[in-house]
Short mmCIF file of C-alpha atoms in Angstrom, two decimals:
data_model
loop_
_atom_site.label_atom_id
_atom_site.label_comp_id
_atom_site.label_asym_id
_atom_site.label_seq_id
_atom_site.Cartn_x
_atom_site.Cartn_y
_atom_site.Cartn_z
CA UNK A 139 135.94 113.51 101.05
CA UNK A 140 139.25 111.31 101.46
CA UNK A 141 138.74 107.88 101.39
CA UNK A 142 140.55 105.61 103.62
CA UNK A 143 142.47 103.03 102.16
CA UNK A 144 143.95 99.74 103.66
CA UNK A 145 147.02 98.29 102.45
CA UNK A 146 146.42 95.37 100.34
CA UNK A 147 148.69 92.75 101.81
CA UNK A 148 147.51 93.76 105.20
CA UNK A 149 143.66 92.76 104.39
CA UNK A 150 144.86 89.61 102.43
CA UNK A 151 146.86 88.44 105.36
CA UNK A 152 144.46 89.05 107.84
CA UNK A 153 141.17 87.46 106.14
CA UNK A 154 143.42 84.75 104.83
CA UNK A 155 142.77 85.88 100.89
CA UNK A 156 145.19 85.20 98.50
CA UNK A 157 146.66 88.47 96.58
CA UNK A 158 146.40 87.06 93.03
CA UNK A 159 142.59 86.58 93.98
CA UNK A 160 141.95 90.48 94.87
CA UNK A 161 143.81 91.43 91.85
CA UNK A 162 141.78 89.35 89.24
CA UNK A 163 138.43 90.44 90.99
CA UNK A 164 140.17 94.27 90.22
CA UNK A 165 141.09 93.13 86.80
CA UNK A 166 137.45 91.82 85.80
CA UNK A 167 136.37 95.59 87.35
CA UNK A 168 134.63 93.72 90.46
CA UNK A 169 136.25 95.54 93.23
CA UNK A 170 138.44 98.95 92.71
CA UNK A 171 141.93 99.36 93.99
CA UNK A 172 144.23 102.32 94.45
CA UNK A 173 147.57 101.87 93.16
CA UNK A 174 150.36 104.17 95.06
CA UNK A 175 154.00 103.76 94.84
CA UNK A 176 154.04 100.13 93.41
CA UNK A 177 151.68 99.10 96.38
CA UNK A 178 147.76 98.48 96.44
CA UNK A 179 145.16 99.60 98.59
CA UNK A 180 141.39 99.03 99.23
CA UNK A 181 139.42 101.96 99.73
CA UNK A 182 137.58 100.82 102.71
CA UNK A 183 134.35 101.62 101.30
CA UNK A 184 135.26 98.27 99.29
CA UNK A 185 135.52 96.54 102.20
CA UNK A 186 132.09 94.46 102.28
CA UNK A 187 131.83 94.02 98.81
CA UNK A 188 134.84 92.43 98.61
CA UNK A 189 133.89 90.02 101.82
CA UNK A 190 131.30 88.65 99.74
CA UNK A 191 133.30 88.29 96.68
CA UNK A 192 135.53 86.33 98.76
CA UNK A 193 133.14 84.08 100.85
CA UNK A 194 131.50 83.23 97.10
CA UNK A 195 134.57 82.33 95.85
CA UNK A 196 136.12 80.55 98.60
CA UNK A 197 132.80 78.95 100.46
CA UNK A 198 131.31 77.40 97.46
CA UNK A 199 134.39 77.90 95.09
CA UNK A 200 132.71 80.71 92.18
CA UNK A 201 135.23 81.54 89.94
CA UNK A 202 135.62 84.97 88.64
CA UNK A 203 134.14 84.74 85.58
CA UNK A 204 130.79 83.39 87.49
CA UNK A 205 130.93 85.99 90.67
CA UNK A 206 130.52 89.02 87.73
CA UNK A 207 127.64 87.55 86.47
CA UNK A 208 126.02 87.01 90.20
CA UNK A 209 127.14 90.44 90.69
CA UNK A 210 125.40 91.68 87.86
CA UNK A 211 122.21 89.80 89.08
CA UNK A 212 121.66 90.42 92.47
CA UNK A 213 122.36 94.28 91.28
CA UNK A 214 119.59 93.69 89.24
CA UNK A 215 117.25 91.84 92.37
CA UNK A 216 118.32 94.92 94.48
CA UNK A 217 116.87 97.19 91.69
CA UNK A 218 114.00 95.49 91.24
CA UNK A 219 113.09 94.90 94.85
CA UNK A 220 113.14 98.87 95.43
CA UNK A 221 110.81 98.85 92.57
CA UNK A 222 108.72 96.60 93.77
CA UNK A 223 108.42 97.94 97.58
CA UNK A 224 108.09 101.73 95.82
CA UNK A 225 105.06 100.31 93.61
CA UNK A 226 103.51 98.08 96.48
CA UNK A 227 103.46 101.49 98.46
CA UNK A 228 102.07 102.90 95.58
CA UNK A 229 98.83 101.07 94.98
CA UNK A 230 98.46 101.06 98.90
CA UNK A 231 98.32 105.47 98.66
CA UNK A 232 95.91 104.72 95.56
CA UNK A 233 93.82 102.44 97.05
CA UNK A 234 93.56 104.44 100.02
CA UNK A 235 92.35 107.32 97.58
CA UNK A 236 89.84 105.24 96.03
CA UNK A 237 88.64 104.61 99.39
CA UNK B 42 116.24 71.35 119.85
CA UNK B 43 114.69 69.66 117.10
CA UNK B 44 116.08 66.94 115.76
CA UNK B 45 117.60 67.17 112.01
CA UNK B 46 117.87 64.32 109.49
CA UNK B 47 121.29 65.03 107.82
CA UNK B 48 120.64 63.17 105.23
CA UNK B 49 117.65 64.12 104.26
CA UNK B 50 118.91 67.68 104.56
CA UNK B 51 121.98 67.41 102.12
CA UNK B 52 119.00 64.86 99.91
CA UNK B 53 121.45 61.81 100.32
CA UNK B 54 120.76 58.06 101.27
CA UNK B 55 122.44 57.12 104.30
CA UNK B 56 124.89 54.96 102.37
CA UNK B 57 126.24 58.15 100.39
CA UNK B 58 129.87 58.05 100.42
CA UNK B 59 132.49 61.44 101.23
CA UNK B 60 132.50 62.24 97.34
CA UNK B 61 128.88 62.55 97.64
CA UNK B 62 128.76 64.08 100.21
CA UNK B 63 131.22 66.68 99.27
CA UNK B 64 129.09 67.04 96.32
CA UNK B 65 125.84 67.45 97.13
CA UNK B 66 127.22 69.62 99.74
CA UNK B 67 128.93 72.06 97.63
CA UNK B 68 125.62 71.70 94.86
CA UNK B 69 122.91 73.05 98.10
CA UNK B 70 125.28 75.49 99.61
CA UNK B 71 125.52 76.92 96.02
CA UNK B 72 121.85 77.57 95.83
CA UNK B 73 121.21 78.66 99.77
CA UNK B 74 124.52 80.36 100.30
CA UNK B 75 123.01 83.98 102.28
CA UNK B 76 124.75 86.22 99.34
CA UNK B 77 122.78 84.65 97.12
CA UNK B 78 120.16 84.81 98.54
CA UNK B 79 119.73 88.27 99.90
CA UNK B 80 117.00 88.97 102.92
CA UNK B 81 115.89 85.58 102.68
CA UNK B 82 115.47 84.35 106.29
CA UNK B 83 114.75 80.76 104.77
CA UNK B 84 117.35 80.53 102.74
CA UNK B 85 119.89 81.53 105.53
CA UNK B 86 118.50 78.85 107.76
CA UNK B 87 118.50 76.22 105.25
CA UNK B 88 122.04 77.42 104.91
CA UNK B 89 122.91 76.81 108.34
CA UNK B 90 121.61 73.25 108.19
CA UNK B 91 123.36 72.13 105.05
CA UNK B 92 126.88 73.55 106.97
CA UNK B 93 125.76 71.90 110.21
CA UNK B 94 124.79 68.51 108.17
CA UNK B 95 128.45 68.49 106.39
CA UNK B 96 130.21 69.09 108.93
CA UNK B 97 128.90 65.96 110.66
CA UNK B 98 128.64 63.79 107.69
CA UNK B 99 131.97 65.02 106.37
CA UNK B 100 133.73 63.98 109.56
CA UNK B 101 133.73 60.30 109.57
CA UNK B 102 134.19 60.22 113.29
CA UNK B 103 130.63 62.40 114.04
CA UNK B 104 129.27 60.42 111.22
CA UNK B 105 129.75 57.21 112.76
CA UNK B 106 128.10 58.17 115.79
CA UNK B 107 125.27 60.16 114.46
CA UNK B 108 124.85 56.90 112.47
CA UNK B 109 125.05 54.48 115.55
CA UNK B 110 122.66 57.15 117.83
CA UNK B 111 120.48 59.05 115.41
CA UNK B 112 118.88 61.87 117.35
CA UNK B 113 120.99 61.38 120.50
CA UNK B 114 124.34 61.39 118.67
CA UNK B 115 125.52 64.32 120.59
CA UNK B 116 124.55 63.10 124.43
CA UNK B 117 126.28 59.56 123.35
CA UNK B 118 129.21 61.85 122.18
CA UNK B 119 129.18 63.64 125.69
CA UNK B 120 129.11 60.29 127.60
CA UNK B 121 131.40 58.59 125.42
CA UNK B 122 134.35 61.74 125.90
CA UNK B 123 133.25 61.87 129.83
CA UNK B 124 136.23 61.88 131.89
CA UNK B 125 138.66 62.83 128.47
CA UNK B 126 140.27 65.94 128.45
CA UNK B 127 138.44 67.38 125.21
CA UNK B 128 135.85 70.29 126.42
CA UNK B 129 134.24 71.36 122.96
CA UNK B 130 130.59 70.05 122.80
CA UNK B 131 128.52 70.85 119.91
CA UNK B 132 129.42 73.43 117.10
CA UNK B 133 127.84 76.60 116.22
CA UNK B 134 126.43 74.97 112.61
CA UNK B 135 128.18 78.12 110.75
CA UNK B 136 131.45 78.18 108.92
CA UNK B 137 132.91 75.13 107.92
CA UNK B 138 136.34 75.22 107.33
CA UNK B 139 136.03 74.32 103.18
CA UNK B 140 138.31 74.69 101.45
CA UNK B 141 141.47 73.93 104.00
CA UNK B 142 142.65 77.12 105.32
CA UNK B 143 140.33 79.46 104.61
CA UNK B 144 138.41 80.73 107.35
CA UNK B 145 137.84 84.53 107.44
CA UNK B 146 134.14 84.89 106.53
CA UNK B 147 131.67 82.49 107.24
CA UNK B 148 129.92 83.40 110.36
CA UNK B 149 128.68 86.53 109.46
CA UNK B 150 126.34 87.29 106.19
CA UNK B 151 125.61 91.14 106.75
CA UNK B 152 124.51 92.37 103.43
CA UNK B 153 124.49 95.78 104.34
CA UNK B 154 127.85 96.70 103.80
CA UNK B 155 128.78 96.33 107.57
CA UNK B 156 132.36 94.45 107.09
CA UNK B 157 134.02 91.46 109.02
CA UNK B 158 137.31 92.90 108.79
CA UNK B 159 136.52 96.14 110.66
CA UNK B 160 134.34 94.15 113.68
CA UNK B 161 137.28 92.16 113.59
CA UNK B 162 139.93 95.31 113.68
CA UNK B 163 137.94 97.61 116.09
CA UNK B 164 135.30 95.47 117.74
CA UNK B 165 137.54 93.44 120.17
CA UNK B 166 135.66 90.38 118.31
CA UNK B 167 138.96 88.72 116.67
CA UNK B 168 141.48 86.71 118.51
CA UNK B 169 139.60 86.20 121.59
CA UNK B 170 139.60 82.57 121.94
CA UNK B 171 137.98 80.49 124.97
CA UNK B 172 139.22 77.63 124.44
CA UNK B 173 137.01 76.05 121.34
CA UNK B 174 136.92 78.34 118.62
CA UNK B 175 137.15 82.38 117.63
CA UNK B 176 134.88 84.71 118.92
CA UNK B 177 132.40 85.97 116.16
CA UNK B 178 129.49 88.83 116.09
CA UNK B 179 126.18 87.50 115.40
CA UNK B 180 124.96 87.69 112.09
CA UNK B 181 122.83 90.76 111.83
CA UNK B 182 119.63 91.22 111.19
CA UNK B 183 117.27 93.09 108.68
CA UNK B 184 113.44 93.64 109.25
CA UNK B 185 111.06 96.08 107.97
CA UNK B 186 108.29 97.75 109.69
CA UNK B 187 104.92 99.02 108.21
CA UNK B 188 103.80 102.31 110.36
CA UNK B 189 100.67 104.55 109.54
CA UNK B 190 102.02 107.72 108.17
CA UNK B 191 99.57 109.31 110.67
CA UNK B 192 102.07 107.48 113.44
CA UNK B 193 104.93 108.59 112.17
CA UNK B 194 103.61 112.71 113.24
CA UNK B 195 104.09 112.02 116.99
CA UNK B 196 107.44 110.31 119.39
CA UNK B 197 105.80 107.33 120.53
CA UNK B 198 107.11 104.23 122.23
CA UNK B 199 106.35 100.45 120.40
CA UNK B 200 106.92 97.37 120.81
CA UNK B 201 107.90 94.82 117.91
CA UNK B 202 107.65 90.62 117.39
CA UNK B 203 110.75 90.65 115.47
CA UNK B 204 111.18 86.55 115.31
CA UNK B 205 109.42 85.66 118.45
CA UNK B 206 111.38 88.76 120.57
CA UNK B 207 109.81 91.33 121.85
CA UNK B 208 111.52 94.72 121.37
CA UNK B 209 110.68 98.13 122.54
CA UNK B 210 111.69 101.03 121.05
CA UNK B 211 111.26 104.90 120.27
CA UNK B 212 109.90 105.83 117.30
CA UNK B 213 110.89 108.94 116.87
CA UNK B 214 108.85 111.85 114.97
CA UNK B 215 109.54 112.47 111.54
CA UNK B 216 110.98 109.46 110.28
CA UNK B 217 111.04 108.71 106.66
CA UNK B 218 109.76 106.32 104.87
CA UNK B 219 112.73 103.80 103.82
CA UNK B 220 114.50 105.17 106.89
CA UNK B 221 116.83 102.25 108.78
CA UNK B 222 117.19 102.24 112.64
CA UNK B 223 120.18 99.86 114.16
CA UNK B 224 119.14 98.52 116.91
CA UNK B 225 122.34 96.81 118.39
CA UNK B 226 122.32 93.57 120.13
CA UNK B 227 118.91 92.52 118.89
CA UNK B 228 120.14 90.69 115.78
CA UNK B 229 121.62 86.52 115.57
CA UNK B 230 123.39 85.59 118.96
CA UNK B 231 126.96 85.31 118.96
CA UNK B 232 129.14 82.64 118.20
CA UNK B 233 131.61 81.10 121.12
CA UNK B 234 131.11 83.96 123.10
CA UNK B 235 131.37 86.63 120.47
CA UNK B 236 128.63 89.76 120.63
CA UNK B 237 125.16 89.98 119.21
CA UNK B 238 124.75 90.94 115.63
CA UNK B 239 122.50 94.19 115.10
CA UNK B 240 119.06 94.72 113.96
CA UNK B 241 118.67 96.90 111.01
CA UNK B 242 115.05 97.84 111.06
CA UNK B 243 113.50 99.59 107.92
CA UNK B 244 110.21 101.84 108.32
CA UNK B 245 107.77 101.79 105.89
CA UNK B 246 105.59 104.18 106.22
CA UNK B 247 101.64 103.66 104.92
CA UNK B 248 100.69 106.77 102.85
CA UNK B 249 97.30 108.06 104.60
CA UNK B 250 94.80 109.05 101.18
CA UNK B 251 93.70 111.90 103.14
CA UNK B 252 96.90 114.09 102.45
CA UNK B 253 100.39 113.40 100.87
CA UNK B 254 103.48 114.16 102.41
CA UNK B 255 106.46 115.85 100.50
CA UNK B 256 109.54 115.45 103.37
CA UNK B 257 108.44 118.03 106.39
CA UNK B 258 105.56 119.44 104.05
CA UNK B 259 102.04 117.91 103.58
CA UNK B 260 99.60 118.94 101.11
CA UNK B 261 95.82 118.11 100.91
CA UNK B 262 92.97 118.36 98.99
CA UNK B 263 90.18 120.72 100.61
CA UNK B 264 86.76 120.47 99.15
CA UNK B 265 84.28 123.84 100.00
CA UNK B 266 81.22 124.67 98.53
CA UNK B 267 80.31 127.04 95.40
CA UNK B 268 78.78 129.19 97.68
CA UNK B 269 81.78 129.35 99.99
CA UNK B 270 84.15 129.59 97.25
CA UNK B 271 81.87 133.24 95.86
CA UNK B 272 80.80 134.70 98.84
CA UNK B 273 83.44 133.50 101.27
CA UNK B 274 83.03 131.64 104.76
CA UNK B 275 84.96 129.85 107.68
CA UNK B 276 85.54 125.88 107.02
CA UNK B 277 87.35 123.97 109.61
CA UNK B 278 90.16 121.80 107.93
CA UNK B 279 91.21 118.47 109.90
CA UNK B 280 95.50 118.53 110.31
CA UNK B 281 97.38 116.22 111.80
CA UNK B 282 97.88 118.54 114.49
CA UNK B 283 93.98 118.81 115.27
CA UNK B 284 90.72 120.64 113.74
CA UNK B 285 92.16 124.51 112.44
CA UNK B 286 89.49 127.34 111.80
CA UNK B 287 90.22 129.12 108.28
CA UNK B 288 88.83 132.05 106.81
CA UNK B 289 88.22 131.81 103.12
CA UNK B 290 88.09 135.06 101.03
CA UNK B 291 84.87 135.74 98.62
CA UNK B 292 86.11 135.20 95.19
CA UNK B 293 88.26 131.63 95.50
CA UNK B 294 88.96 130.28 92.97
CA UNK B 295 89.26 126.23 91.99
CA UNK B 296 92.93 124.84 92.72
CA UNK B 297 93.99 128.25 94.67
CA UNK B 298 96.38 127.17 97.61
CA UNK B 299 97.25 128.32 101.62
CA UNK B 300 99.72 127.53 103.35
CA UNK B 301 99.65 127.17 106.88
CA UNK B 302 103.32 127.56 108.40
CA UNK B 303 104.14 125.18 110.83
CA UNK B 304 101.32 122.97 110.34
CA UNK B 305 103.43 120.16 108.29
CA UNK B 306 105.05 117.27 109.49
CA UNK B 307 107.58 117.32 112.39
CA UNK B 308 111.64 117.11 111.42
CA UNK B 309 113.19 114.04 112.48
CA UNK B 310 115.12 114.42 116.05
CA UNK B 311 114.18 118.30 115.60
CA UNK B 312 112.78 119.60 118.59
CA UNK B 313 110.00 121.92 117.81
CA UNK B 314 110.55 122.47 113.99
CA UNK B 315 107.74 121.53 111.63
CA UNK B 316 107.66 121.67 107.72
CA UNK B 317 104.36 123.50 106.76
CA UNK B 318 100.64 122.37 105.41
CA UNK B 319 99.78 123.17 102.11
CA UNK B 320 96.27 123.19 101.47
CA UNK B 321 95.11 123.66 97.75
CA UNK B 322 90.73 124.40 97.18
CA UNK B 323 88.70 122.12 95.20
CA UNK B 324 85.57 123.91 94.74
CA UNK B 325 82.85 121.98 94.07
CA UNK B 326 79.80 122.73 92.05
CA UNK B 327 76.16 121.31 92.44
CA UNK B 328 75.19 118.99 90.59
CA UNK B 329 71.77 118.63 91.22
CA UNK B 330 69.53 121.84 91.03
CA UNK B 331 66.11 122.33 93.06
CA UNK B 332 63.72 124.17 90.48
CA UNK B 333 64.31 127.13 92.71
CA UNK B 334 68.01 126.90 93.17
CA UNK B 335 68.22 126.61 89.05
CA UNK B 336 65.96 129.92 88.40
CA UNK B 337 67.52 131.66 91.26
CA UNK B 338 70.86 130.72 89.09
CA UNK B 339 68.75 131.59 85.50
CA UNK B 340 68.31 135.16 87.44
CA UNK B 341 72.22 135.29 88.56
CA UNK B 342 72.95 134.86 84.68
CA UNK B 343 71.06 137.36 83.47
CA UNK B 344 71.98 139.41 85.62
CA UNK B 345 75.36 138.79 84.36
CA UNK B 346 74.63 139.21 80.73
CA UNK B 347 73.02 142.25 81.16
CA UNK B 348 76.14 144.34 83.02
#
């Protein structure tokens, strides 16, 4: 399926995010962008990631360095909290067996 | 509305001057910011305060009065401004405007992939100003629901206590466990006018220990006597769809397996289609002989021995 993409410059100027900012998070492998004819796009599927690279960085001033390790964490919460629902579920079919 | 100590909020002493402020500020939003903090209701509220608790401490204006009036800073505010021109009373407690110029995201902490940018685009939400401030959606909402898998076989109507609201809704046959339902306009109210967020509610579904479900199939266990199992017999077997009559043929054996078509679990939003039952024979063999039952068995072995 074709993604859509959005300019680069057109997101940047409308959520008020600086272009060198989008670029780094693309450099450190945090967000992926298309390059087409000397311009950048987002694939829109990159949308809300990127939102909440941005409020990180810009709400409570992350750096880049820091928002790839919280990225690797909470990917590792999100893991672990489908784990942890799948096994609670688990027990509850097992205890229902032992029932 | 309760009242909220500031300063006890950011953990300052009421002398703390702006560079504390700033800091401690910047140290608490750090640790309760929402995408840190993911599907933690708590966090997001002690979020909210520490924004609403800078932005009046950071301001030395709303300082001084929430200072002079303590829990009635904002009705000495009104009274003060009666009769001036200024019409903004109160603030929404979200998005403070830190760093300077910078104010696309704050309002909305949606972990779910739903973006700012496109409500903004294609919901109408952006731009809209009444006089004190953009229109923003709600924050949305995420809540999961624990349903008896036994519930989950029929369309039935519920109602949920999702943070004090009551909700109705259709729970449709079929749904999967881990499924998500949006529920739209049930989720954070809107800020200066702006729409409801949405609730995303997750179903959970409570595996029943009678039977195990596979997607539209179920199998089950079906325990029948030795006797049963040799000579054959009817047994009634208890589905989800009520009591069914079954005819089992002399000569079962352990573990064999039936399946009865149409007899599984409905398809979601699929009128009339049903996966099928699968229903796999546990014999089960006495375990405590009467004298007679064990020479009537004695006689049954040598019979077998001796063809």
């Amino acid at each position: 399926m074709k993604e859509e993409l959005i300019a680069l410059d057109f997101f940047c100027r409308h959520c008020r995010v600086e272009i060198s900012f989008v670029k780094r998070l693309s450099e450190f492998g945090l967000v992926e962008l298309v390059e087409e004819e000397d311009n950048f796009f987002i694939p829109s599927y990159e949308i809300g990631h990127l939102e909440r690279l941005s409020r990180l960085h810009y709400d409570i001033g992350i750096n880049t360095e820091g928002l790839e390790a919280i990225q690797h964490l909470l990917d590792k919460i999100e893991q672990l909290q489908t784990r942890l629902k799948k096994a609670e579920l688990e027990i509850m079919y097992w205890q229902q067996l032992a029932k | 509305m309760e009242f909220i100590d500031y300063y006890k909020v950011l953990e300052l002493s009421k002398g703390a001057s702006t560079d504390e402020i700033k800091k401690a500020y910047r140290k608490l939003a750090r640790k309760y910011h929402p995408d840190l903090n993911p599907d933690d209701a708590n966090a997001q509220r002690r979020f909210q305060e520490i924004n609403e608790a800078h932005e009046v401490l950071s301001d030395p204006e709303k300082r001084k009065k929430y200072d002079k009036y303590g829990k009635d800073w904002k009705h000495a505010d009104a009274f003060e401004q009666a009769g001036a021109s200024s019409g903004r009373g109160g603030f929404s407690g979200f998005g403070s405007q830190e760093p300077g110029g910078y104010g696309g995201f704050s309002e909305d902490f949606g972990s779910s992939g739903f973006s700012d940018f496109f409500e903004h685009l294609f919901g109408g939400a952006y731009g809209d100003n009444q006089g004190s401030g953009v229109r923003f959606k709600g924050q949305d909402v995420k809540a999961s629901f624990q349903l008896p898998i036994r519930e989950a076989y029929t369309t039935h109507k519920r109602t949920l206590d999702i943070g004090g609201k009551k909700i109705r809704i259709t729970v449709h046959a079929g749904i999967e466990d881990g499924q998500t339902i949006k529920i739209k306009g049930y989720g954070q109210p809107g800020v200066h006018g702006g729409p409801n967020g949405d609730l995303y509610l997750t179903f959970q579904l409570i595996p029943d220990g009678s039977f195990k479900r596979v997607g539209k199939n179920i199998f089950k266990d079906v325990p029948i006597d030795l006797y049963t199992a040799v000579l054959g017999g009817d047994i009634t077997v208890d589905t989800l769809d009520g009591k069914v009559k079954l005819k089992v043929k002399p000569g079962t054996q352990n573990g064999e397996k039936v399946k009865l078509k149409g007899k599984g679990f409905p398809v979601y939003k699929e009128k009339d289609v049903f996966g099928d039952l699968f229903l796999t024979y546990q014999v089960r063999i006495p375990e405590s002989l009467s004298e007679k039952e064990k020479a009537l068995f004695q006689e049954l072995a040598k019979i077998k021995h001796a063809t």
